[in-house]
mmCIF file of C-alpha atoms (C1' of nucleotides) in Angstrom:
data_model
loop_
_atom_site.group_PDB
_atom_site.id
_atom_site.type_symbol
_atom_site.label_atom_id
_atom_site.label_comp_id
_atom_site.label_asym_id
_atom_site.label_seq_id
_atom_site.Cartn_x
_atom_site.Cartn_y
_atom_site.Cartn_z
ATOM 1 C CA UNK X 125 -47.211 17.417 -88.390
ATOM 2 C CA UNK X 126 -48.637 16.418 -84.917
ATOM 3 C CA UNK X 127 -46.864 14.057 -83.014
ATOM 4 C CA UNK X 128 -48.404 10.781 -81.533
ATOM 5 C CA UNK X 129 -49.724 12.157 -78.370
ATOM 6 C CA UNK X 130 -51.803 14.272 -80.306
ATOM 7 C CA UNK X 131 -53.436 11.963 -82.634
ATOM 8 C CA UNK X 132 -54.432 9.316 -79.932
ATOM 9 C CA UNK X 133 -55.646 12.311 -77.701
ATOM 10 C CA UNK X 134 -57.526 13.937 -80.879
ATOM 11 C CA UNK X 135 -59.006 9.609 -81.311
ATOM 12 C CA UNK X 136 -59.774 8.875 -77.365
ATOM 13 C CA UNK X 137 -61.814 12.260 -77.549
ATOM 14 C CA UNK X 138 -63.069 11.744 -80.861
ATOM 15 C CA UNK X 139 -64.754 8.274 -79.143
ATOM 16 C CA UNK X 140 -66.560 9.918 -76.520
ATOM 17 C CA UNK X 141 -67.993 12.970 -78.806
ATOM 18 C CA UNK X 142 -71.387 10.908 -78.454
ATOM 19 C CA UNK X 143 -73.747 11.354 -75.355
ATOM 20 C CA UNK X 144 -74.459 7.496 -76.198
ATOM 21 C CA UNK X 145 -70.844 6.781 -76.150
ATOM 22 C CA UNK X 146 -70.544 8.070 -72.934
ATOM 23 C CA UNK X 147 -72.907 6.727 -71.058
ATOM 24 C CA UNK X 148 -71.519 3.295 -72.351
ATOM 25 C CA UNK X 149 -68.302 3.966 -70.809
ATOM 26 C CA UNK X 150 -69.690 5.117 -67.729
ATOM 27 C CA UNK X 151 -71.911 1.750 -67.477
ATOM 28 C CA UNK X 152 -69.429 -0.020 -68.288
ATOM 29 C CA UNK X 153 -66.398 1.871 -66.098
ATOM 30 C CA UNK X 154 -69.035 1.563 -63.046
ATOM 31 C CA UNK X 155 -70.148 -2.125 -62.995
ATOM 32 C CA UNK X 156 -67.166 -3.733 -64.255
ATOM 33 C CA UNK X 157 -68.429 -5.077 -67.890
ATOM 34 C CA UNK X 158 -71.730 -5.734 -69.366
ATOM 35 C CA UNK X 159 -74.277 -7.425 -71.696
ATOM 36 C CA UNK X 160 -75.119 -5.077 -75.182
ATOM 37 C CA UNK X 161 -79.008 -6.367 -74.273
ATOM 38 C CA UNK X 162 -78.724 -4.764 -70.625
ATOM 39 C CA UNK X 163 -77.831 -1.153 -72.745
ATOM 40 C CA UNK X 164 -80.388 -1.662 -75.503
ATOM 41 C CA UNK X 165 -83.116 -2.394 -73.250
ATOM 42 C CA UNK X 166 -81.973 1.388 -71.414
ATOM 43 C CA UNK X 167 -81.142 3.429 -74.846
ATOM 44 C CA UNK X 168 -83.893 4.982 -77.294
ATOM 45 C CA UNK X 169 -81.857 4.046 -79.930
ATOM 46 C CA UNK X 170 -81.891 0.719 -82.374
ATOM 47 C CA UNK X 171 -79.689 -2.217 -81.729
ATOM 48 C CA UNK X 172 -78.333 -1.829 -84.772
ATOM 49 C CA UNK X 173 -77.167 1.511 -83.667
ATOM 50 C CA UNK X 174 -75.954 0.528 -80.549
ATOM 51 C CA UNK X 175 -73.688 -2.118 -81.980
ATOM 52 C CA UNK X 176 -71.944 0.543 -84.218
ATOM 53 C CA UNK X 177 -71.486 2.868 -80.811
ATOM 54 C CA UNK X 178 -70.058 -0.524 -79.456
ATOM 55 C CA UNK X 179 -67.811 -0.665 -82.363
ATOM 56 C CA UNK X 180 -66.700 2.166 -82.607
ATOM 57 C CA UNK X 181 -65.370 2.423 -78.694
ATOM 58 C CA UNK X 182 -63.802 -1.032 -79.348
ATOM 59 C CA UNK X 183 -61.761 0.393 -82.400
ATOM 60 C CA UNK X 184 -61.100 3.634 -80.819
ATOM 61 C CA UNK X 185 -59.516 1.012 -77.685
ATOM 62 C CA UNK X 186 -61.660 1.897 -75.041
ATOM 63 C CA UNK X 187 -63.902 -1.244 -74.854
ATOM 64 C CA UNK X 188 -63.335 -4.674 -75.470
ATOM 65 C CA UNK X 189 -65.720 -7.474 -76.390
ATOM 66 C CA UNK X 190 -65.733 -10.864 -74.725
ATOM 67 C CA UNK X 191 -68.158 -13.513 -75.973
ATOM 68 C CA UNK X 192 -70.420 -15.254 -73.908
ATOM 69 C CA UNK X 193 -72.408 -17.212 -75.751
ATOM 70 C CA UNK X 194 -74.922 -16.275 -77.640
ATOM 71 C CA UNK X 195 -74.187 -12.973 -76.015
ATOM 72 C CA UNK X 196 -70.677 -10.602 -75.801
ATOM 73 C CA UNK X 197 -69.688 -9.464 -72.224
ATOM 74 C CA UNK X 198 -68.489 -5.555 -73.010
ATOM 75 C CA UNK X 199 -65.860 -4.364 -70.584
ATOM 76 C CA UNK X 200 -63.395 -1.616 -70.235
ATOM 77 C CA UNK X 201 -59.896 -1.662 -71.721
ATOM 78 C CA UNK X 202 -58.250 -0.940 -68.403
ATOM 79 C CA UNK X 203 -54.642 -0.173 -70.482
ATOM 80 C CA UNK X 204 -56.372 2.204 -72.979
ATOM 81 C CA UNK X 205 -58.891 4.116 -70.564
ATOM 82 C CA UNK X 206 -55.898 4.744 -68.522
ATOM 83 C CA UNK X 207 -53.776 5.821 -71.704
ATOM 84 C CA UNK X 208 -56.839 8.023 -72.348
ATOM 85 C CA UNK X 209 -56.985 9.487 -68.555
ATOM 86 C CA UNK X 210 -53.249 10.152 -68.428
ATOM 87 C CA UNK X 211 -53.397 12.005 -72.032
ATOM 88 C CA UNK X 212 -56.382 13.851 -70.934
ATOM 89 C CA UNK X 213 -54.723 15.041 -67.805
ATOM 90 C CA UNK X 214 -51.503 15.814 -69.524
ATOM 91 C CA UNK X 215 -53.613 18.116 -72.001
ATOM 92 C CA UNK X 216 -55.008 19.894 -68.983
ATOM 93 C CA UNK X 217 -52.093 20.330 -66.920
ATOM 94 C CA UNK X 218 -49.440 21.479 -69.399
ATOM 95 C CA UNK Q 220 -82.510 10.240 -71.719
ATOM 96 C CA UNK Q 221 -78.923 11.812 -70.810
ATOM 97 C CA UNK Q 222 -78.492 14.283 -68.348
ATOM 98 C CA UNK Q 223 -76.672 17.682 -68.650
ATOM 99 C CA UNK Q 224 -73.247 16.288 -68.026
ATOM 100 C CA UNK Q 225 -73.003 13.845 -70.310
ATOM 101 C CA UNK Q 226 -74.330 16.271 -73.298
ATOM 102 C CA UNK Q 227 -72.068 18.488 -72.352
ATOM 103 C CA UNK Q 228 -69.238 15.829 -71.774
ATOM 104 C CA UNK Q 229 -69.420 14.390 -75.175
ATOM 105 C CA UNK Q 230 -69.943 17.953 -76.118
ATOM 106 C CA UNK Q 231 -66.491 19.237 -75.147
ATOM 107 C CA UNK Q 232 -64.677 15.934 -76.431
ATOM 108 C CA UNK Q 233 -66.399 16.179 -79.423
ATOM 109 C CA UNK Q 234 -64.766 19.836 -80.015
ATOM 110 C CA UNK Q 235 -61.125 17.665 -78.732
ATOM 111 C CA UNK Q 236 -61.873 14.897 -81.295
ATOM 112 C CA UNK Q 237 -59.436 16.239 -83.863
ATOM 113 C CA UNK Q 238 -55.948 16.746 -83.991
ATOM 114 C CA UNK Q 239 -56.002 20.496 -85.273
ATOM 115 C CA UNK Q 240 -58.017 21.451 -82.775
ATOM 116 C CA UNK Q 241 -56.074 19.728 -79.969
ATOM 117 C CA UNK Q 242 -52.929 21.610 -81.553
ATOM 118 C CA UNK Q 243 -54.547 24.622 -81.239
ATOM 119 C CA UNK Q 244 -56.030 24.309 -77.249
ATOM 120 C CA UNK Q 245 -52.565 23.280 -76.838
ATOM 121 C CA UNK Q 246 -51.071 26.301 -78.180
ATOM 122 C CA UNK Q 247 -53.463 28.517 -76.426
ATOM 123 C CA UNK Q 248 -53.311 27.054 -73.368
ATOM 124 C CA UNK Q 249 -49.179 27.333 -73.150
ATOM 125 C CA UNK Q 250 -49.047 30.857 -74.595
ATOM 126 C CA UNK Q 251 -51.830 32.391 -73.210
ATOM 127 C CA UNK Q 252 -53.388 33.815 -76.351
ATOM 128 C CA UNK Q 253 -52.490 33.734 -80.374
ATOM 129 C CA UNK Q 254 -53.385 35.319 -83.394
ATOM 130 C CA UNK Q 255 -55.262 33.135 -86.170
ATOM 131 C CA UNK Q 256 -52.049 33.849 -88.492
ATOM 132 C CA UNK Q 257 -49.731 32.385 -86.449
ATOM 133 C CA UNK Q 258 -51.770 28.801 -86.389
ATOM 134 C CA UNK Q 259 -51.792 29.405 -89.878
ATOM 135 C CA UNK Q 260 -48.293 29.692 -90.339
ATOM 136 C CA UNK Q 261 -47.474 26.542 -89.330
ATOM 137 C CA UNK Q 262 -50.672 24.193 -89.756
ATOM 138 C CA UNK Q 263 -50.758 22.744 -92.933
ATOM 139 C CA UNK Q 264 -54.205 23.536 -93.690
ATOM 140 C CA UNK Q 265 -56.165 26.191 -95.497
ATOM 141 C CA UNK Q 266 -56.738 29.170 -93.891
ATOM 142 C CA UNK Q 267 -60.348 28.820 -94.474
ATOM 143 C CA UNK Q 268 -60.207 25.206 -92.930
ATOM 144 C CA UNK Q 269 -58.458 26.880 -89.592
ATOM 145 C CA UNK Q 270 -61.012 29.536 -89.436
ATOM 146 C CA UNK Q 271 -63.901 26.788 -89.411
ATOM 147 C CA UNK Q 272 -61.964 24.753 -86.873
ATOM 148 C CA UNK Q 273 -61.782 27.596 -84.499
ATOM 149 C CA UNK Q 274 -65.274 28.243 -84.960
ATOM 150 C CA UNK Q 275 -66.121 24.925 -83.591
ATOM 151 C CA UNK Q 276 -63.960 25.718 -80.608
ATOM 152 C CA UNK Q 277 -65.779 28.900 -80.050
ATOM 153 C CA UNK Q 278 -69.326 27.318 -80.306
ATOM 154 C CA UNK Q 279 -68.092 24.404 -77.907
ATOM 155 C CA UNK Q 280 -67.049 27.580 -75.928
ATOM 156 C CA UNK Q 281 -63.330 26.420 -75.136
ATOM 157 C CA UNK Q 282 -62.006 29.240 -77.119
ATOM 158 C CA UNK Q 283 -62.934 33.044 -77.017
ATOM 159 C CA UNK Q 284 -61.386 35.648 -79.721
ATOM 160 C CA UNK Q 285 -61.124 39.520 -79.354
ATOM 161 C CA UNK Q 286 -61.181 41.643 -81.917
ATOM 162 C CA UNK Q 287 -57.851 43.276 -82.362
ATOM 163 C CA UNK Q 288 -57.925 45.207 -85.708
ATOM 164 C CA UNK Q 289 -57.604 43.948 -88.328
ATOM 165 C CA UNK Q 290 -56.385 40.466 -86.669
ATOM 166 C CA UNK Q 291 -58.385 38.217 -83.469
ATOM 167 C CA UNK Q 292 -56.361 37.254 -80.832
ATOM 168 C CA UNK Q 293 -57.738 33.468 -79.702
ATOM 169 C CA UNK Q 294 -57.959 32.627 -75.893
ATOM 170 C CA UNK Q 295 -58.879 29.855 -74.104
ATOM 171 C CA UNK Q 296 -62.624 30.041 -72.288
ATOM 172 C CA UNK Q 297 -60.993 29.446 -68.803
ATOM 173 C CA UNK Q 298 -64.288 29.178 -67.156
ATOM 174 C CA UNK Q 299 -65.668 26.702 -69.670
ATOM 175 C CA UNK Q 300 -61.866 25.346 -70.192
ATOM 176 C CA UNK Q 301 -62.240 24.075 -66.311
ATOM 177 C CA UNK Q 302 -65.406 22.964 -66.712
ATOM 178 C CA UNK Q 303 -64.383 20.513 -69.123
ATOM 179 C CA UNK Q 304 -61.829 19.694 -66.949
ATOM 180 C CA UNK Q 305 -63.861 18.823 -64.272
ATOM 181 C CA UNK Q 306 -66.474 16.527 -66.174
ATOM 182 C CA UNK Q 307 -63.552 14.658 -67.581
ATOM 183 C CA UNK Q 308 -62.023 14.254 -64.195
ATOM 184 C CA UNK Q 309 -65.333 13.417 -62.751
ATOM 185 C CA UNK Q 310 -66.098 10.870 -65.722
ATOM 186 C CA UNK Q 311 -62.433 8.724 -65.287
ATOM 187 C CA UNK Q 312 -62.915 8.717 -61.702
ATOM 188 C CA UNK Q 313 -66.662 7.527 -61.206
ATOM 189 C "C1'" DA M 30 -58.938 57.563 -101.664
ATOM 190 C "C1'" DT M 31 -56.121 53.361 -102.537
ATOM 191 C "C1'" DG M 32 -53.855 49.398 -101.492
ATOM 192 C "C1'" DA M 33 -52.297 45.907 -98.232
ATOM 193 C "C1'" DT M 34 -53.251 42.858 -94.414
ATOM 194 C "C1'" DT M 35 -56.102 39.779 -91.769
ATOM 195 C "C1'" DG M 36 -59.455 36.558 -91.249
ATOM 196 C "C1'" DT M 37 -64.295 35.216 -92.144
ATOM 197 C "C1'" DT M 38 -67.974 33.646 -95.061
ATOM 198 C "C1'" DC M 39 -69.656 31.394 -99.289
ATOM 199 C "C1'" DG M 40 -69.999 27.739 -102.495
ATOM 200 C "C1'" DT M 41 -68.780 23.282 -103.242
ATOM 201 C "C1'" DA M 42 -67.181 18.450 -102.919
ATOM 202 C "C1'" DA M 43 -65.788 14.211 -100.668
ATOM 203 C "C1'" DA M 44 -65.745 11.579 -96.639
ATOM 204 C "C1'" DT M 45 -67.573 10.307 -92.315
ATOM 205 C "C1'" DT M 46 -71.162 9.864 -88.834
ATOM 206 C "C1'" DT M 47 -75.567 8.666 -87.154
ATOM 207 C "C1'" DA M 48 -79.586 6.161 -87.661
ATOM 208 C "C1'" DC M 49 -82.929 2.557 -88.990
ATOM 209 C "C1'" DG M 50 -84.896 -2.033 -90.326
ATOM 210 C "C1'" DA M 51 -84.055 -6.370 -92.456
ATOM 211 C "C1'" DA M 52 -81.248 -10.139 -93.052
ATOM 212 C "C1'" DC M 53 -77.858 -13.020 -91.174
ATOM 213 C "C1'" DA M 54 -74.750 -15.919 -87.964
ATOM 214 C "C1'" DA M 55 -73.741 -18.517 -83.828
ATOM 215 C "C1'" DA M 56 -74.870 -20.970 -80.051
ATOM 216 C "C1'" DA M 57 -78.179 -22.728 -76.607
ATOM 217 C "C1'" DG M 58 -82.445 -24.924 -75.399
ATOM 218 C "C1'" DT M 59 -86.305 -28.001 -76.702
ATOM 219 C "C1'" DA V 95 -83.556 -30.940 -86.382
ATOM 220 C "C1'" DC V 96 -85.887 -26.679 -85.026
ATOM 221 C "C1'" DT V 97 -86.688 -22.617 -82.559
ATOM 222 C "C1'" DT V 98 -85.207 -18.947 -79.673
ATOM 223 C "C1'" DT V 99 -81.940 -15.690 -78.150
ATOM 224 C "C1'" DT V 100 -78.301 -12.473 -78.914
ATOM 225 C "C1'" DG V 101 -75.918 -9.323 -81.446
ATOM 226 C "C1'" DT V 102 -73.582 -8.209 -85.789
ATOM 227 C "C1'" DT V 103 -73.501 -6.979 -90.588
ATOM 228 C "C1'" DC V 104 -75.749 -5.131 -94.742
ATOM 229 C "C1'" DG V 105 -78.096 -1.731 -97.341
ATOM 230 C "C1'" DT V 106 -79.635 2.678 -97.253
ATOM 231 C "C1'" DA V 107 -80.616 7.558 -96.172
ATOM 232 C "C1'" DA V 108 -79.938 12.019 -93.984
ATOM 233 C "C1'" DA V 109 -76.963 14.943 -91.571
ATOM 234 C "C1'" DT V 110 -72.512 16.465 -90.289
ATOM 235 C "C1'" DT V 111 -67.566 17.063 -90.833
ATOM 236 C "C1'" DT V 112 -63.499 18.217 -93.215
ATOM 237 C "C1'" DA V 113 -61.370 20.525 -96.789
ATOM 238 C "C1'" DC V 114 -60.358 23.901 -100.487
ATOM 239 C "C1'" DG V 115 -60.265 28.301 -103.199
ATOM 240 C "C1'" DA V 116 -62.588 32.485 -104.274
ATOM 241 C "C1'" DA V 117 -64.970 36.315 -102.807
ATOM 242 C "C1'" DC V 118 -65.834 39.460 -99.218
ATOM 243 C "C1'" DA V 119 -65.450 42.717 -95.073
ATOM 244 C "C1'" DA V 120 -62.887 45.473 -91.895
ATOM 245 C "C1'" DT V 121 -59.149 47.983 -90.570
ATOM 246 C "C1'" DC V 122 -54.590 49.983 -91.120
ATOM 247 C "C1'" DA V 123 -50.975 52.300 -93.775
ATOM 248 C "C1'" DT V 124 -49.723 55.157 -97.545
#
DNA sequence: ATGATTGTTCGTAAATTTACGAACAAAAGT
DNA sequence: ACTTTTGTTCGTAAATTTACGAACAATCAT
Protein backbone atom coordinates (compact mmCIF):
# COMPACT_ATOMS: atom_id res chain seq x y z
CA UNK A 1 0.00 0.00 0.00
CA UNK A 2 2.58 2.86 0.52
CA UNK A 3 5.54 2.78 -1.36
CA UNK A 4 9.15 2.96 0.15
CA UNK A 5 9.50 6.63 0.32
CA UNK A 6 6.74 6.66 2.54
CA UNK A 7 7.65 4.17 5.07
CA UNK A 8 11.29 5.49 5.63
CA UNK A 9 9.78 9.11 5.74
CA UNK A 10 6.84 7.82 8.19
CA UNK A 11 10.43 5.91 10.32
CA UNK A 12 13.00 9.07 10.05
CA UNK A 13 9.98 11.13 11.56
CA UNK A 14 8.84 8.54 13.75
CA UNK A 15 12.73 8.88 15.36
CA UNK A 16 12.60 12.38 16.11
CA UNK A 17 8.84 12.35 17.69
CA UNK A 18 10.86 12.74 21.10
CA UNK A 19 12.01 16.25 22.41
CA UNK A 20 14.98 13.98 23.86
CA UNK A 21 15.58 12.56 20.52
CA UNK A 22 16.01 15.73 19.15
CA UNK A 23 18.13 17.39 21.06
CA UNK A 24 20.48 14.29 20.59
CA UNK A 25 20.60 14.88 17.00
CA UNK A 26 21.11 18.40 17.30
CA UNK A 27 24.21 17.73 19.81
CA UNK A 28 25.33 15.46 17.93
CA UNK A 29 24.69 17.21 14.17
CA UNK A 30 26.48 20.41 15.87
CA UNK A 31 29.75 19.09 17.43
CA UNK A 32 30.50 16.36 15.17
CA UNK A 33 29.92 13.12 17.58
CA UNK A 34 29.83 12.62 21.22
CA UNK A 35 30.21 10.70 24.52
CA UNK A 36 26.47 9.17 25.97
CA UNK A 37 28.10 10.54 29.59
CA UNK A 38 28.47 14.22 28.08
CA UNK A 39 24.27 13.86 27.31
CA UNK A 40 23.41 12.14 30.59
CA UNK A 41 25.18 14.52 32.65
CA UNK A 42 22.75 17.44 30.52
CA UNK A 43 19.29 15.29 30.40
CA UNK A 44 16.78 14.85 33.48
CA UNK A 45 16.29 11.59 32.42
CA UNK A 46 18.01 8.03 33.60
CA UNK A 47 20.86 6.51 31.74
CA UNK A 48 19.02 3.75 31.25
CA UNK A 49 16.62 5.86 29.36
CA UNK A 50 18.98 7.60 27.48
CA UNK A 51 20.56 4.48 26.09
CA UNK A 52 17.12 3.32 24.69
CA UNK A 53 16.74 7.08 22.98
CA UNK A 54 20.34 6.17 21.72
CA UNK A 55 19.02 3.00 20.42
CA UNK A 56 16.41 3.77 19.03
CA UNK A 57 18.07 6.71 16.64
CA UNK A 58 20.75 4.07 15.82
CA UNK A 59 17.99 1.57 14.53
CA UNK A 60 15.92 4.19 13.01
CA UNK A 61 19.71 5.06 10.99
CA UNK A 62 20.26 8.33 12.17
CA UNK A 63 23.12 7.73 14.68
CA UNK A 64 25.81 5.44 14.80
CA UNK A 65 27.85 4.12 17.71
CA UNK A 66 31.62 3.92 17.73
CA UNK A 67 33.36 2.41 20.76
CA UNK A 68 35.92 4.02 22.57
CA UNK A 69 36.76 2.20 25.25
CA UNK A 70 35.06 1.86 28.04
CA UNK A 71 32.95 4.51 26.42
CA UNK A 72 30.94 4.70 22.70
CA UNK A 73 31.67 7.88 20.60
CA UNK A 74 27.85 8.68 19.13
CA UNK A 75 27.95 10.42 15.79
CA UNK A 76 25.69 11.22 12.96
CA UNK A 77 24.95 8.88 10.06
CA UNK A 78 25.91 11.45 7.47
CA UNK A 79 24.18 8.95 4.52
CA UNK A 80 20.92 8.53 6.53
CA UNK A 81 20.45 12.21 7.98
CA UNK A 82 20.86 13.26 4.47
CA UNK A 83 18.34 10.46 3.20
CA UNK A 84 16.14 11.91 5.98
CA UNK A 85 16.71 15.78 4.85
CA UNK A 86 16.14 15.03 1.17
CA UNK A 87 12.77 12.96 2.06
CA UNK A 88 11.73 15.66 4.33
CA UNK A 89 12.19 18.28 1.72
CA UNK A 90 10.63 16.21 -0.97
CA UNK A 91 7.45 15.89 1.40
CA UNK A 92 7.38 19.66 1.64
CA UNK A 93 7.96 20.66 -1.77
CA UNK A 94 5.72 18.31 -3.76
CA UNK B 1 14.88 21.48 29.88
CA UNK B 2 13.90 21.85 26.00
CA UNK B 3 12.93 24.90 24.55
CA UNK B 4 9.79 25.67 22.43
CA UNK B 5 11.26 24.46 19.20
CA UNK B 6 12.28 21.36 19.95
CA UNK B 7 8.73 20.43 21.70
CA UNK B 8 7.22 21.54 18.98
CA UNK B 9 9.78 19.90 16.50
CA UNK B 10 9.39 16.47 17.83
CA UNK B 11 5.82 17.51 18.09
CA UNK B 12 5.12 17.83 14.36
CA UNK B 13 7.36 14.66 13.46
CA UNK B 14 5.71 12.84 15.89
CA UNK B 15 2.21 13.54 14.00
CA UNK B 16 4.68 12.46 10.48
CA UNK B 17 5.86 9.28 12.30
CA UNK B 18 3.40 7.02 10.51
CA UNK B 19 2.85 6.06 7.16
CA UNK B 20 -1.05 6.76 7.05
CA UNK B 21 -0.64 9.90 8.13
CA UNK B 22 2.20 10.82 5.74
CA UNK B 23 -0.26 9.40 2.93
CA UNK B 24 -2.71 11.57 3.96
CA UNK B 25 -0.48 15.19 4.30
CA UNK B 26 0.57 13.97 1.04
CA UNK B 27 -2.74 13.80 -0.43
CA UNK B 28 -3.79 17.03 1.04
CA UNK B 29 -1.03 18.83 0.25
CA UNK B 30 -1.23 17.85 -3.78
CA UNK B 31 -5.01 18.26 -3.99
CA UNK B 32 -5.64 20.99 -1.95
CA UNK B 33 -8.39 19.53 0.21
CA UNK B 34 -10.28 15.89 0.49
CA UNK B 35 -13.12 14.40 1.96
CA UNK B 36 -12.54 11.67 4.83
CA UNK B 37 -14.34 9.08 2.32
CA UNK B 38 -12.10 9.37 -0.24
CA UNK B 39 -8.91 8.38 2.18
CA UNK B 40 -11.13 5.78 3.09
CA UNK B 41 -11.66 4.44 -0.15
CA UNK B 42 -8.43 3.55 -0.77
CA UNK B 43 -6.54 3.11 2.72
CA UNK B 44 -6.81 -0.17 3.89
CA UNK B 45 -7.82 0.65 7.27
CA UNK B 46 -10.99 1.00 9.26
CA UNK B 47 -12.81 3.89 8.94
CA UNK B 48 -12.73 4.38 12.58
CA UNK B 49 -8.83 3.93 12.52
CA UNK B 50 -8.69 6.92 9.70
CA UNK B 51 -10.90 9.09 11.71
CA UNK B 52 -8.45 8.73 14.83
CA UNK B 53 -5.46 9.28 12.56
CA UNK B 54 -6.80 12.51 11.33
CA UNK B 55 -7.53 13.52 14.68
CA UNK B 56 -3.96 13.38 15.57
CA UNK B 57 -3.23 15.54 12.57
CA UNK B 58 -5.71 18.05 13.70
CA UNK B 59 -4.41 18.21 17.36
CA UNK B 60 -0.71 18.45 15.93
CA UNK B 61 -2.54 21.25 13.94
CA UNK B 62 -1.19 20.20 10.35
CA UNK B 63 -4.64 19.46 9.25
CA UNK B 64 -7.90 21.61 9.57
CA UNK B 65 -11.51 20.10 8.49
CA UNK B 66 -14.72 22.12 7.60
CA UNK B 67 -17.82 21.01 8.07
CA UNK B 68 -19.51 20.36 4.80
CA UNK B 69 -22.82 18.51 5.54
CA UNK B 70 -23.00 15.65 6.14
CA UNK B 71 -19.17 15.03 5.01
CA UNK B 72 -15.62 17.25 6.33
CA UNK B 73 -13.53 18.35 3.80
CA UNK B 74 -9.65 17.96 5.32
CA UNK B 75 -7.06 20.79 4.59
CA UNK B 76 -3.76 21.26 5.35
CA UNK B 77 -2.98 24.03 8.37
CA UNK B 78 -0.79 26.12 5.93
CA UNK B 79 0.29 28.39 8.64
CA UNK B 80 1.25 25.59 11.00
CA UNK B 81 2.13 23.34 7.73
CA UNK B 82 5.13 26.07 7.17
CA UNK B 83 5.95 26.21 10.45
CA UNK B 84 6.91 22.76 10.49
CA UNK B 85 8.64 23.38 7.57
CA UNK B 86 10.73 25.82 8.88
CA UNK B 87 11.85 23.99 12.21
CA UNK B 88 12.76 21.05 10.09
CA UNK B 89 14.74 23.18 7.75
CA UNK B 90 16.22 25.02 10.61
CA UNK B 91 17.01 21.62 12.52
CA UNK B 92 19.04 19.83 9.22
CA UNK B 93 20.80 22.95 8.68
CA UNK B 94 22.13 23.97 12.26
C1' DA C 1 -41.36 11.37 9.23
C1' DT C 2 -38.16 7.81 7.39
C1' DG C 3 -34.22 6.12 5.50
C1' DA C 4 -29.61 6.71 3.59
C1' DT C 5 -25.07 8.75 3.86
C1' DT C 6 -21.05 10.39 6.26
C1' DG C 7 -17.94 10.37 9.75
C1' DT C 8 -17.13 10.52 14.79
C1' DT C 9 -17.13 8.52 19.32
C1' DC C 10 -17.19 4.49 22.41
C1' DG C 11 -15.55 0.24 24.14
C1' DT C 12 -12.04 -2.83 23.82
C1' DA C 13 -7.68 -5.31 22.88
C1' DA C 14 -2.90 -5.86 21.53
C1' DA C 15 1.35 -3.76 20.73
C1' DT C 16 4.59 -0.20 21.43
C1' DT C 17 6.73 3.59 23.93
C1' DT C 18 8.65 5.80 27.81
C1' DA C 19 10.65 5.47 32.13
C1' DC C 20 13.20 3.73 36.18
C1' DG C 21 16.59 1.10 39.06
C1' DA C 22 19.33 -2.94 39.46
C1' DA C 23 22.30 -6.07 37.49
C1' DC C 24 25.68 -6.91 34.15
C1' DA C 25 29.73 -6.58 30.71
C1' DA C 26 33.99 -4.68 28.96
C1' DA C 27 37.99 -2.34 29.32
C1' DA C 28 41.25 0.73 31.74
C1' DG C 29 43.81 2.04 35.77
C1' DT C 30 45.92 0.73 40.23
C1' DA D 1 43.75 -9.51 40.73
C1' DC D 2 40.72 -5.68 41.97
C1' DT D 3 38.38 -1.49 41.47
C1' DT D 4 36.55 2.14 38.75
C1' DT D 5 34.40 3.90 34.76
C1' DT D 6 31.17 3.63 31.07
C1' DG D 7 27.15 2.26 29.07
C1' DT D 8 24.03 -1.55 27.91
C1' DT D 9 20.62 -4.97 29.00
C1' DC D 10 17.02 -6.85 32.04
C1' DG D 11 12.82 -6.69 34.52
C1' DT D 12 9.03 -4.08 35.34
C1' DA D 13 5.31 -0.61 35.29
C1' DA D 14 2.46 3.07 33.41
C1' DA D 15 1.04 5.50 29.50
C1' DT D 16 0.27 5.88 24.70
C1' DT D 17 -0.59 4.17 20.07
C1' DT D 18 -2.81 1.46 16.71
C1' DA D 19 -6.60 -1.09 15.36
C1' DC D 20 -11.36 -2.89 14.96
C1' DG D 21 -16.52 -3.12 15.01
C1' DA D 22 -20.67 -1.33 16.94
C1' DA D 23 -23.27 2.41 18.25
C1' DC D 24 -24.26 7.12 17.63
C1' DA D 25 -25.10 11.95 15.65
C1' DA D 26 -25.99 15.06 11.94
C1' DT D 27 -27.60 16.16 7.67
C1' DC D 28 -29.68 15.21 3.21
C1' DA D 29 -33.04 12.97 0.20
C1' DT D 30 -37.39 10.78 -0.34
Amino acid sequence: MFNEQQTKLARYAKALGHPVRIYVLQTLAKQTCCYSGDLSEVLPIAKSTLSQHLKELKEAGLIQGEIEAPRIKYCINKANWAEAQDLLKAFFED
